[in-house]
PDB file of C-alpha atoms in Angstrom:
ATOM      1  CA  UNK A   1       0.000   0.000   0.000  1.00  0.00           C
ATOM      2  CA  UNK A   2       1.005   3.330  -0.829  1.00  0.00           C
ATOM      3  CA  UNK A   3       1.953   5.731   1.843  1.00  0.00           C
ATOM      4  CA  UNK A   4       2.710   9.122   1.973  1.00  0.00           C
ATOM      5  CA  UNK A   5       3.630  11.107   4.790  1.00  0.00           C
ATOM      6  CA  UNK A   6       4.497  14.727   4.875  1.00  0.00           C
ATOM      7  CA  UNK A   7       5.888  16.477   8.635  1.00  0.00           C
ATOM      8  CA  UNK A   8       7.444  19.745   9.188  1.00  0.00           C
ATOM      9  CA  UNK A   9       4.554  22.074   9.435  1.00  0.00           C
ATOM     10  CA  UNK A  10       3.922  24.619  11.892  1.00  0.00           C
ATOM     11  CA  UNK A  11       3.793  28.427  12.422  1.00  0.00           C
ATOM     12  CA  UNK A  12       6.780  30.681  10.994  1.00  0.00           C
ATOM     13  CA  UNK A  13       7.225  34.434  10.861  1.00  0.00           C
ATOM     14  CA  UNK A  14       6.758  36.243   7.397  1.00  0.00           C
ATOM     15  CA  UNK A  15      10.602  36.099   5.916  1.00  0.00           C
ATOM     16  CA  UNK A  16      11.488  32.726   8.156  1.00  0.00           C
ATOM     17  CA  UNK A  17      12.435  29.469   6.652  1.00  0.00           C
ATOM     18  CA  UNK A  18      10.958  26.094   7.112  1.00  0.00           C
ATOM     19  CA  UNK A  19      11.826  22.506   5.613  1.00  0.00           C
ATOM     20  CA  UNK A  20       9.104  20.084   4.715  1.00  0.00           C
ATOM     21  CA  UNK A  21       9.546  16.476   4.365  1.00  0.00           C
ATOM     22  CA  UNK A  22       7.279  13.758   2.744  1.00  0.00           C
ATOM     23  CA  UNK A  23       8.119  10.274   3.838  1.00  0.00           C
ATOM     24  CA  UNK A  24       7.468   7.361   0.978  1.00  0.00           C
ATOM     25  CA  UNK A  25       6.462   4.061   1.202  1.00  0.00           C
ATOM     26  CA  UNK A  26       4.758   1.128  -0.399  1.00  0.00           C
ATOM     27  CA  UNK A  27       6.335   1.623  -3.838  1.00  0.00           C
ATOM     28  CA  UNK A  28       9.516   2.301  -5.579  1.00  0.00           C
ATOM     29  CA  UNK A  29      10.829   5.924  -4.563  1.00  0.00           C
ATOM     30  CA  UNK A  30      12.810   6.302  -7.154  1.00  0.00           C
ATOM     31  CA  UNK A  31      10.958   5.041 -10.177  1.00  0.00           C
ATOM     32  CA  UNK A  32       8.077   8.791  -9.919  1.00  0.00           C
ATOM     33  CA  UNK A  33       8.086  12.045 -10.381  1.00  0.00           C
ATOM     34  CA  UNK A  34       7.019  13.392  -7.151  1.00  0.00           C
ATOM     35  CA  UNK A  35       5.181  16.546  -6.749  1.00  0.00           C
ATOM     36  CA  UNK A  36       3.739  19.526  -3.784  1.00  0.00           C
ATOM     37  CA  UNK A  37       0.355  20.813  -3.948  1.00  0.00           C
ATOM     38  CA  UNK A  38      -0.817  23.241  -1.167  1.00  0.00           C
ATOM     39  CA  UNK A  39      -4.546  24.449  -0.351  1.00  0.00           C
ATOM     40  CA  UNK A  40      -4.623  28.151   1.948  1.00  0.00           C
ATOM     41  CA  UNK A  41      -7.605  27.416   4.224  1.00  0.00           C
ATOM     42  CA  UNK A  42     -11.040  27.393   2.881  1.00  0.00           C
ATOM     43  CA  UNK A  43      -9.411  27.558  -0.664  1.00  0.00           C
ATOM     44  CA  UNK A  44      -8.897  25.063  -3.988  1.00  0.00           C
ATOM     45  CA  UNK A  45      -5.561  23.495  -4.602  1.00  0.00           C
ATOM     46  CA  UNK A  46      -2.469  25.578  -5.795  1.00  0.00           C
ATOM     47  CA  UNK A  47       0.416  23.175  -7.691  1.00  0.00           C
ATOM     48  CA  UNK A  48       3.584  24.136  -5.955  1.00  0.00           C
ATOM     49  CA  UNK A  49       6.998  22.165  -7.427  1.00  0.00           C
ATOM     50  CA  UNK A  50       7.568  18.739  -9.163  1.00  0.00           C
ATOM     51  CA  UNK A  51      10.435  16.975  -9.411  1.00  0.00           C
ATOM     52  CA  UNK A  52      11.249  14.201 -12.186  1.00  0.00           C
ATOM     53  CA  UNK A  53      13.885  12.615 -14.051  1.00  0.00           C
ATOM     54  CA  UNK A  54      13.305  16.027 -16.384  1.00  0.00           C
ATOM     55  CA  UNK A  55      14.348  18.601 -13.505  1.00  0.00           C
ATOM     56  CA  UNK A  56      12.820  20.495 -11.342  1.00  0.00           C
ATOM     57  CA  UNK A  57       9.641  22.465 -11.742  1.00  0.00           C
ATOM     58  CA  UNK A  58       7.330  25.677  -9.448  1.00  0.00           C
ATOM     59  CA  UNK A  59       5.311  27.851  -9.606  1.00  0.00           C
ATOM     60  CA  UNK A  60       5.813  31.026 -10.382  1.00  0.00           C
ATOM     61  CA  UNK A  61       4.319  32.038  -6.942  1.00  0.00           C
ATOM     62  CA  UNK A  62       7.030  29.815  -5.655  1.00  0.00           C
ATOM     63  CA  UNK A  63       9.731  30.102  -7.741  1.00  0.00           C
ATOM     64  CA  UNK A  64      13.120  31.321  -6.386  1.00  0.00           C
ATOM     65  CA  UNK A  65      11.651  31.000  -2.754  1.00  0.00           C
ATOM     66  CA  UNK A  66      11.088  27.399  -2.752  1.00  0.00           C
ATOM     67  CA  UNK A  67      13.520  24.369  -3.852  1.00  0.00           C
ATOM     68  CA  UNK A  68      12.287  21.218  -4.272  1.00  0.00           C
ATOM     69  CA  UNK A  69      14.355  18.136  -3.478  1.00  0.00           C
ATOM     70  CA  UNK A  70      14.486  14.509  -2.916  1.00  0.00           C
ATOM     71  CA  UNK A  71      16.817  11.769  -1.344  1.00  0.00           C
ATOM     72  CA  UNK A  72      16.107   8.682  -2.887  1.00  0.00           C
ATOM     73  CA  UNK A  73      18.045   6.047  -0.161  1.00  0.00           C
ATOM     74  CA  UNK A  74      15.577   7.838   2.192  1.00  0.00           C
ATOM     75  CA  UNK A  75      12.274   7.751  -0.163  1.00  0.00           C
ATOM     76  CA  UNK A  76      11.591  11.737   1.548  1.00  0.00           C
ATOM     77  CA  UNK A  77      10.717  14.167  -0.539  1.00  0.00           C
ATOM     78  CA  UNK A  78      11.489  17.404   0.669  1.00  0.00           C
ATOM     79  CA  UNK A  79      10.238  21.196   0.484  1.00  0.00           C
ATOM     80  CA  UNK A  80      12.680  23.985   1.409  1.00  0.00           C
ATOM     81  CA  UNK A  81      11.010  27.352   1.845  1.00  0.00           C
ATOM     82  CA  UNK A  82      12.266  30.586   2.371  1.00  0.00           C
ATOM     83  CA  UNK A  83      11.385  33.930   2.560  1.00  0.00           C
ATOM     84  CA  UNK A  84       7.690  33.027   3.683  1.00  0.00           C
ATOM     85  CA  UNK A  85       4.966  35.159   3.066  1.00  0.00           C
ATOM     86  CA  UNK A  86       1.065  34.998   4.398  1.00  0.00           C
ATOM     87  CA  UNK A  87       0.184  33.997   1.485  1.00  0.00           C
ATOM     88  CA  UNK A  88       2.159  31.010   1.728  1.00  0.00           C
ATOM     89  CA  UNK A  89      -0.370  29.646   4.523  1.00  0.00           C
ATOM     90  CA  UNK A  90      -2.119  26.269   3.633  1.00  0.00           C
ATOM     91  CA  UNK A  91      -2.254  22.769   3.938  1.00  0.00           C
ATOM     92  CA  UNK A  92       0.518  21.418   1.940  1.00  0.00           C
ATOM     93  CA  UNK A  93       0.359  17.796   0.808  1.00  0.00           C
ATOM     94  CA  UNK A  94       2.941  15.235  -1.214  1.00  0.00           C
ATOM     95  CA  UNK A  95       1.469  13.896  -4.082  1.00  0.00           C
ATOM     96  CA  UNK A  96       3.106  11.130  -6.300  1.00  0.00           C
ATOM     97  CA  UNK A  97       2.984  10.565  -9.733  1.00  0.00           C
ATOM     98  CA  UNK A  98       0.934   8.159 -11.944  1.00  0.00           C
ATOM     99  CA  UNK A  99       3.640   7.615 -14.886  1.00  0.00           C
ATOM    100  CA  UNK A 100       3.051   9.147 -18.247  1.00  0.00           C
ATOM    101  CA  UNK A 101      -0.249  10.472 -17.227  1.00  0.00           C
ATOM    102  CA  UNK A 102       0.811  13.795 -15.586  1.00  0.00           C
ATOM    103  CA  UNK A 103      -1.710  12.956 -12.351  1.00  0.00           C
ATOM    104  CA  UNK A 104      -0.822  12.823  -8.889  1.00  0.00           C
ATOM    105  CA  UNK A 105      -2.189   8.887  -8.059  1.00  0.00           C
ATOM    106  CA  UNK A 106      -1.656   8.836  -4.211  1.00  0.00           C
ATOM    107  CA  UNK A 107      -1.434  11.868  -1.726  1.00  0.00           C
ATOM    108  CA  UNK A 108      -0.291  12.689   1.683  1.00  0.00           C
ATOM    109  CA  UNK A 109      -2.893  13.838   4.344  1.00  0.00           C
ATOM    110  CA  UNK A 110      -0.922  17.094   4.624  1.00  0.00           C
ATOM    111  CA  UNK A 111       1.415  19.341   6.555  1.00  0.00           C
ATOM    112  CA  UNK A 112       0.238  22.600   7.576  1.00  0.00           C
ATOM    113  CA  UNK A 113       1.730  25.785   7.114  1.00  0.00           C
ATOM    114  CA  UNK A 114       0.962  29.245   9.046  1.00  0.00           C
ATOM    115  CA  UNK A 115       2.722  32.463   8.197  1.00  0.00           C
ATOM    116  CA  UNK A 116       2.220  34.791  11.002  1.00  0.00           C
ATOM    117  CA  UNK A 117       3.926  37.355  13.415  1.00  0.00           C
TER     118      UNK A 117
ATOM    119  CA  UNK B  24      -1.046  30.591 -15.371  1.00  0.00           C
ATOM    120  CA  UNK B  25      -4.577  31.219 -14.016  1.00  0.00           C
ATOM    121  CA  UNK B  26      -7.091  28.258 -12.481  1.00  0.00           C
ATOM    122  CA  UNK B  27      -9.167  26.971 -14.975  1.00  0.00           C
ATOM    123  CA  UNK B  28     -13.062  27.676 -14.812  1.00  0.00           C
ATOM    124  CA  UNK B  29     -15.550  25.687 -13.105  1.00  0.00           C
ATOM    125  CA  UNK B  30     -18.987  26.109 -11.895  1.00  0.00           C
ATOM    126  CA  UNK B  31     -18.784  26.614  -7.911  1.00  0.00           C
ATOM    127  CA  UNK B  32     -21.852  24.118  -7.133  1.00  0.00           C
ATOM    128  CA  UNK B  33     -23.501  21.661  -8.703  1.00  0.00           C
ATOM    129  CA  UNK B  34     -26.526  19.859  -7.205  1.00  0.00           C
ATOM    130  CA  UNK B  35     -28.169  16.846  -8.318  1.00  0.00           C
ATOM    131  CA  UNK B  36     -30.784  13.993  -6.572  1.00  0.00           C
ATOM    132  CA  UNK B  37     -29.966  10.798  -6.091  1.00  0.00           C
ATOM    133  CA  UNK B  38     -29.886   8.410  -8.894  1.00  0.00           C
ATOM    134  CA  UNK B  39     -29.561  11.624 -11.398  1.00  0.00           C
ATOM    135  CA  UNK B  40     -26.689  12.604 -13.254  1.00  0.00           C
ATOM    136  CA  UNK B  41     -24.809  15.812 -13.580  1.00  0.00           C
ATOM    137  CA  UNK B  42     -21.656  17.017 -15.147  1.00  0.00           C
ATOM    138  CA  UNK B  43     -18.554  19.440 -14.028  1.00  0.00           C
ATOM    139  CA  UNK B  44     -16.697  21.612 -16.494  1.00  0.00           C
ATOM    140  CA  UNK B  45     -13.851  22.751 -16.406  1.00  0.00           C
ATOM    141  CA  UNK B  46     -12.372  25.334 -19.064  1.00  0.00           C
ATOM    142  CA  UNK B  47      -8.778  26.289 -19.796  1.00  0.00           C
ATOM    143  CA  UNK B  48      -7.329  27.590 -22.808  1.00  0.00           C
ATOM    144  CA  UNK B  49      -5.658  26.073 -26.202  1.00  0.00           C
ATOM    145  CA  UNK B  50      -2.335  26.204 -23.647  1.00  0.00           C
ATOM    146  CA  UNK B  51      -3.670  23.800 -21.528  1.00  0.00           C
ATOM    147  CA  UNK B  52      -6.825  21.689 -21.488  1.00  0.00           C
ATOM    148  CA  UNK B  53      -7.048  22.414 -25.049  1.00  0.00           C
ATOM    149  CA  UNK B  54      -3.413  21.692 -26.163  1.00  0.00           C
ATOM    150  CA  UNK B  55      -2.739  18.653 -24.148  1.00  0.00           C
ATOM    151  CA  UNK B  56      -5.229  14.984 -22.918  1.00  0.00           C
ATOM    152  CA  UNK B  57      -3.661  15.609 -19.672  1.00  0.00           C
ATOM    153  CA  UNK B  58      -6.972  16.133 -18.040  1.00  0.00           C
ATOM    154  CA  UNK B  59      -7.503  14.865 -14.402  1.00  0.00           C
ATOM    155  CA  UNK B  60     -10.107  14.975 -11.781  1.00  0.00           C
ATOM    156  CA  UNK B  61      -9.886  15.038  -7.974  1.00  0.00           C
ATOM    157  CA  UNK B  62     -12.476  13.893  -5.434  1.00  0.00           C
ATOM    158  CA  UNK B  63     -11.784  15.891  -2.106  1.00  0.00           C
ATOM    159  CA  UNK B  64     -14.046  15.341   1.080  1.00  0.00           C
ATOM    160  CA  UNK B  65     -13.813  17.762   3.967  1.00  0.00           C
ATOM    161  CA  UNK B  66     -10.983  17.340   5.889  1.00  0.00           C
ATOM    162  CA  UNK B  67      -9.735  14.578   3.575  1.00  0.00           C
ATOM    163  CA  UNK B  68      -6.941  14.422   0.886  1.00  0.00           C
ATOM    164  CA  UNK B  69      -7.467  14.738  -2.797  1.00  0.00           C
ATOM    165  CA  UNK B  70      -8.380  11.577  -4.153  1.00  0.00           C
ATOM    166  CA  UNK B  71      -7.753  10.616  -8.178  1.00  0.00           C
ATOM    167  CA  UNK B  72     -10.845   9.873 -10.427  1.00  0.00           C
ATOM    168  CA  UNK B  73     -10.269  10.580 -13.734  1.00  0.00           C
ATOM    169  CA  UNK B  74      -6.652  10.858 -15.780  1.00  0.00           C
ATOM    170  CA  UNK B  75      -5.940  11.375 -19.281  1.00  0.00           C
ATOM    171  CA  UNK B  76      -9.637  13.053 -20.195  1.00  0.00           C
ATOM    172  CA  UNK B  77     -11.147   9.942 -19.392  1.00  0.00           C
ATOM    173  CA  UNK B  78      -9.368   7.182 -17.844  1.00  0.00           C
ATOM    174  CA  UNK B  79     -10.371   5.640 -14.475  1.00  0.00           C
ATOM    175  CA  UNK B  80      -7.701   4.276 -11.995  1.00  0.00           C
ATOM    176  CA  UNK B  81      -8.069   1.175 -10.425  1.00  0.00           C
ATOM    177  CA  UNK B  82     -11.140   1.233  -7.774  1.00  0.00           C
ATOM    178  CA  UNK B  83     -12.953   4.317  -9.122  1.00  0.00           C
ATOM    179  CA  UNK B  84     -16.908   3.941  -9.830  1.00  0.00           C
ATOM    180  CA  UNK B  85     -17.679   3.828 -13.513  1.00  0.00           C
ATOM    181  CA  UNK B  86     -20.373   5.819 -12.694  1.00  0.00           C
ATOM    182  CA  UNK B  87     -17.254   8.606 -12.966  1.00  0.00           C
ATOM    183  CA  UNK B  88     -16.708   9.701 -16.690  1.00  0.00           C
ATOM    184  CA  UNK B  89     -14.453  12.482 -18.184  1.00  0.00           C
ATOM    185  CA  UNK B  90     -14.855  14.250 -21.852  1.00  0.00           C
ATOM    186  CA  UNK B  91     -13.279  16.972 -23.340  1.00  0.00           C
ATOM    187  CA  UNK B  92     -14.085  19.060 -25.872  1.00  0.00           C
ATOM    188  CA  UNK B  93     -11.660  22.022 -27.310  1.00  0.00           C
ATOM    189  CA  UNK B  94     -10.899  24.159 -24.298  1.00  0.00           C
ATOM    190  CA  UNK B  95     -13.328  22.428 -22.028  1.00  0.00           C
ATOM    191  CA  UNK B  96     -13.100  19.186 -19.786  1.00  0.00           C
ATOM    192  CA  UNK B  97     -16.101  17.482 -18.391  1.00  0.00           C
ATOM    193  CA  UNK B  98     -16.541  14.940 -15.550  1.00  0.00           C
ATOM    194  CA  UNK B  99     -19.877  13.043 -15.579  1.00  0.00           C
ATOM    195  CA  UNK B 100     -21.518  11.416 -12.572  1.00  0.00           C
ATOM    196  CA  UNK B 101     -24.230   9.134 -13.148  1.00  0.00           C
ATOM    197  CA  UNK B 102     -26.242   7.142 -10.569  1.00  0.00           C
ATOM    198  CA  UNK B 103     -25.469  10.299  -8.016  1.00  0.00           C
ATOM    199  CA  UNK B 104     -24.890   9.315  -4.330  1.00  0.00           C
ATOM    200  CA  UNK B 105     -24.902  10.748  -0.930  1.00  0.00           C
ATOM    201  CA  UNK B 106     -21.222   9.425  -1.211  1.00  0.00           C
ATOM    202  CA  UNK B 107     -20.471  11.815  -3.692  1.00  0.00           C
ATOM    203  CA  UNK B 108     -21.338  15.041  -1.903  1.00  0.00           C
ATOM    204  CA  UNK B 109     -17.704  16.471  -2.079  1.00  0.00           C
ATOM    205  CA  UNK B 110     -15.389  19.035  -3.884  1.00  0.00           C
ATOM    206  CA  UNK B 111     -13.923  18.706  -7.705  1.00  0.00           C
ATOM    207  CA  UNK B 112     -11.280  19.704  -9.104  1.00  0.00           C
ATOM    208  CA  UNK B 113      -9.658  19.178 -12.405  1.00  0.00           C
ATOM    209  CA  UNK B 114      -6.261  20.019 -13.371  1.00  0.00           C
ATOM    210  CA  UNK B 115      -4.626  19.886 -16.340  1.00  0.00           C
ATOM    211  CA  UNK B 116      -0.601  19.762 -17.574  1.00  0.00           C
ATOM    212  CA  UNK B 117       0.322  23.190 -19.114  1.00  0.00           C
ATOM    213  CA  UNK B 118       3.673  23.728 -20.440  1.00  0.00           C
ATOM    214  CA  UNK B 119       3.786  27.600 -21.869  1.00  0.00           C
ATOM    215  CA  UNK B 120       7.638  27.542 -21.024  1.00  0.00           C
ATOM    216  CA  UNK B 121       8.453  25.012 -19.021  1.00  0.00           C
ATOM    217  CA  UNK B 122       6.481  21.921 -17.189  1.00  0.00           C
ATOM    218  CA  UNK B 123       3.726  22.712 -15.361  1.00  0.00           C
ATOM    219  CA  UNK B 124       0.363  22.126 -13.659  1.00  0.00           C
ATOM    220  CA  UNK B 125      -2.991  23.947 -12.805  1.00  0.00           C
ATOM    221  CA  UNK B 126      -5.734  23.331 -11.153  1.00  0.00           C
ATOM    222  CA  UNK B 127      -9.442  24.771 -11.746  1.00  0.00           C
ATOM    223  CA  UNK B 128     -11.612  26.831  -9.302  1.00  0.00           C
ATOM    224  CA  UNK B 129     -13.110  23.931  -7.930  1.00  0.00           C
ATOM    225  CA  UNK B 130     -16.943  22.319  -7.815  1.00  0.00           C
ATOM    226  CA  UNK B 131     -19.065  21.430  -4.555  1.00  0.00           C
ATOM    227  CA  UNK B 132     -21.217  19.096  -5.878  1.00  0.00           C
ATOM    228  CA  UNK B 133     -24.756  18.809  -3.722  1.00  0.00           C
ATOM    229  CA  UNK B 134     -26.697  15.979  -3.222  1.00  0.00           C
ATOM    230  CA  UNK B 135     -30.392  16.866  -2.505  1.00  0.00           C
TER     231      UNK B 135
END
């Protein structure tokens, strides 16, 4: 079974940093593009960053703030962010890949973020 | 990149049918079959029901159908259940310059 779970949440000053990581299991880590999708509270879903055999890829919300990453011995995905805004504030989940179909198959329950002084 | 367009509510009875769209431009739902749909209940994860325009993964009702039509996607639901009150979403691969996604607007469907 496919799991995916995402930890590092939690509340952060506009401007701080914070490091999310999504913990894999169930399935071959290596073998999918893995991607971050947040939703700001009451809100629809946002794509953030995927990464694939191709590169890296974000939003241009995100871009230059944000670096996506992913240790592969580990299966973790990971989500660097800096320079945090209020905007930034949401639910953000890890979502793997269902190959050649550019869909996210399985997701995380989530890891929440709260930008506030 | 802006959200692609869908209706905020849609409400059906039970047993009825009703459809989502979803409409993007020749960039995105219109240039690529990289069409999906998301099931989200409150409080819950996305779930996947539709990929490609209209394939179903493994597990999802075949009462779920997607279409697509120039610019605009369309998820079906037939035989509509209490279990289906939820949010929609499509999303759909855009690559203007480089690889990316985006979602639409989102859909609460209602059952009465």
């Amino acid at each position: 079974e496919v799991q995916l779970l995402e930890s590092g949440g939690g509340l952060v000053q506009p401007g701080g940093s914070l490091r999310l990581s999504c913990s894999a299991s169930g399935f071959t880590f290596i073998n999918y593009a893995m991607t971050w999708v947040r939703q700001a509270p009451g809100k629809g879903l946002e794509w953030v960053s995927t990464i694939s055999d191709s590169g890296t890829f974000y939003s241009d919300s995100v871009k230059g703030r944000f670096t996506i990453s992913r240790d592969n011995s580990k299966s973790t995905l990971y989500l660097q962010m800096s320079r945090l805004r209020a905007e930034d504030t949401a639910l953000y989940y890890c979502a793997k890949s269902l190959p050649g179909s550019r869909a996210f198959d399985n997701w995380g329950q989530g890891t929440m973020i709260t930008v506030s002084s | 990149q802006s959200a692609l367009t869908q209706p905020a509510s849609v409400s059906g009875s039970p047993g009825q049918s009703i459809t989502i769209s979803c409409t993007g431009t020749s960039s995105d739902v219109g240039g690529y079959n990289y069409v999906s749909w998301y099931q989200q209940h409150p409080g819950k994860a996305p779930k996947l029901m539709i990929y490609e325009v209209s394939n179903r993964p493994s597990g999802v009702s075949n009462r779920f159908s997607g279409s697509k039509s120039g610019d605009t996607a369309s998820l079906t639901i037939s035989g509509l259940q209490a279990a289906d009150e939820a949010d929609y979403y499509c999303s759909s691969y855009t690559s203007s310059s480089t690889l990316r996604y985006v979602f639409g607007t989102g859909t609460k469907v209602t059952v009465l």
